[in-house]
Amino acid sequence: MLNKFFLSAICACAIAISGCHSDAESVNKDKVPDLSASSLYQTAKASMADSNYSKARQYLEALDTRYPFGEYTDQVQLDL
């Protein structure tokens, strides 16, 4: 009975530890570079024109997050 408890506890700890693991590269990896609002919007528009909608969405979401009260706010919401 005690062996089953310890085995269960060890398995639970192993799962918890492996679930919390992340490397520094994946944590600090930002897919969208730090650009101005107009550069972000122009890149998003160019991506939409090239039918690269996933990239356009990433840039529009970054623009919306970084500049929530900027001049592109309304248009970003429409484009998303």
mmCIF file of C-alpha atoms in Angstrom:
data_model
loop_
_atom_site.group_PDB
_atom_site.id
_atom_site.type_symbol
_atom_site.label_atom_id
_atom_site.label_comp_id
_atom_site.label_asym_id
_atom_site.label_seq_id
_atom_site.Cartn_x
_atom_site.Cartn_y
_atom_site.Cartn_z
ATOM 1 C CA MET A 1 0.000 0.000 0.000
ATOM 2 C CA LEU A 2 2.796 2.390 0.920
ATOM 3 C CA ASN A 3 4.716 1.475 -2.247
ATOM 4 C CA LYS A 4 1.708 2.406 -4.413
ATOM 5 C CA PHE A 5 1.475 5.755 -2.650
ATOM 6 C CA PHE A 6 5.150 6.549 -3.219
ATOM 7 C CA LEU A 7 4.977 5.392 -6.833
ATOM 8 C CA SER A 8 1.938 7.612 -7.425
ATOM 9 C CA ALA A 9 3.651 10.555 -5.722
ATOM 10 C CA ILE A 10 6.795 10.119 -7.813
ATOM 11 C CA CYS A 11 4.765 9.908 -11.031
ATOM 12 C CA ALA A 12 2.798 13.024 -10.099
ATOM 13 C CA CYS A 13 5.994 14.939 -9.343
ATOM 14 C CA ALA A 14 7.592 13.811 -12.600
ATOM 15 C CA ILE A 15 4.572 14.946 -14.598
ATOM 16 C CA ALA A 16 4.433 18.282 -12.775
ATOM 17 C CA ILE A 17 8.126 18.960 -13.290
ATOM 18 C CA SER A 18 8.094 18.037 -16.966
ATOM 19 C CA GLY A 19 4.970 20.136 -17.540
ATOM 20 C CA CYS A 20 6.679 23.224 -16.138
ATOM 21 C CA HIS A 21 9.817 22.824 -18.228
ATOM 22 C CA SER A 22 10.603 25.416 -20.848
ATOM 23 C CA ASP A 23 13.796 26.620 -22.386
ATOM 24 C CA ALA A 24 14.816 30.264 -22.533
ATOM 25 C CA GLU A 25 14.524 30.393 -26.314
ATOM 26 C CA SER A 26 10.843 29.468 -26.360
ATOM 27 C CA VAL A 27 10.010 31.876 -23.537
ATOM 28 C CA ASN A 28 11.799 34.868 -25.077
ATOM 29 C CA LYS A 29 10.885 34.099 -28.663
ATOM 30 C CA ASP A 30 8.628 36.806 -30.043
ATOM 31 C CA LYS A 31 7.510 36.156 -33.598
ATOM 32 C CA VAL A 32 6.843 39.821 -34.280
ATOM 33 C CA PRO A 33 9.783 42.251 -34.068
ATOM 34 C CA ASP A 34 9.582 45.504 -32.149
ATOM 35 C CA LEU A 35 8.447 47.892 -34.881
ATOM 36 C CA SER A 36 6.499 51.127 -35.057
ATOM 37 C CA ALA A 37 2.740 51.035 -35.440
ATOM 38 C CA SER A 38 2.886 52.043 -39.090
ATOM 39 C CA SER A 39 5.532 49.399 -39.868
ATOM 40 C CA LEU A 40 3.475 46.705 -38.170
ATOM 41 C CA TYR A 41 0.373 47.709 -40.108
ATOM 42 C CA GLN A 42 2.194 47.919 -43.446
ATOM 43 C CA THR A 43 3.706 44.468 -42.887
ATOM 44 C CA ALA A 44 0.283 43.084 -42.004
ATOM 45 C CA LYS A 45 -1.256 44.627 -45.138
ATOM 46 C CA ALA A 46 1.528 43.210 -47.309
ATOM 47 C CA SER A 47 1.032 39.784 -45.739
ATOM 48 C CA MET A 48 -2.691 39.930 -46.448
ATOM 49 C CA ALA A 49 -1.992 40.909 -50.047
ATOM 50 C CA ASP A 50 0.309 37.879 -50.337
ATOM 51 C CA SER A 51 -2.417 35.639 -48.820
ATOM 52 C CA ASN A 52 -0.216 34.977 -45.786
ATOM 53 C CA TYR A 53 -3.079 35.398 -43.343
ATOM 54 C CA SER A 54 -1.428 33.773 -40.338
ATOM 55 C CA LYS A 55 1.479 36.228 -40.478
ATOM 56 C CA ALA A 56 -0.929 39.118 -41.027
ATOM 57 C CA ARG A 57 -2.929 38.041 -37.990
ATOM 58 C CA GLN A 58 0.211 37.885 -35.844
ATOM 59 C CA TYR A 59 1.204 41.400 -36.858
ATOM 60 C CA LEU A 60 -2.303 42.795 -36.404
ATOM 61 C CA GLU A 61 -2.602 41.225 -32.958
ATOM 62 C CA ALA A 62 0.814 42.604 -32.021
ATOM 63 C CA LEU A 63 -0.248 46.028 -33.253
ATOM 64 C CA ASP A 64 -3.471 45.838 -31.259
ATOM 65 C CA THR A 65 -1.610 44.758 -28.125
ATOM 66 C CA ARG A 66 1.287 47.201 -28.354
ATOM 67 C CA TYR A 67 -0.670 50.247 -29.542
ATOM 68 C CA PRO A 68 -4.238 49.832 -28.187
ATOM 69 C CA PHE A 69 -5.101 53.533 -28.567
ATOM 70 C CA GLY A 70 -3.151 54.298 -31.731
ATOM 71 C CA GLU A 71 -4.328 55.584 -35.062
ATOM 72 C CA TYR A 72 -4.720 52.054 -36.483
ATOM 73 C CA THR A 73 -6.899 50.685 -33.670
ATOM 74 C CA ASP A 74 -10.221 50.753 -35.523
ATOM 75 C CA GLN A 75 -8.798 49.395 -38.767
ATOM 76 C CA VAL A 76 -6.952 46.600 -36.948
ATOM 77 C CA GLN A 77 -10.216 45.478 -35.359
ATOM 78 C CA LEU A 78 -11.887 45.431 -38.766
ATOM 79 C CA ASP A 79 -9.014 43.522 -40.362
ATOM 80 C CA LEU A 80 -8.952 40.918 -37.622
#
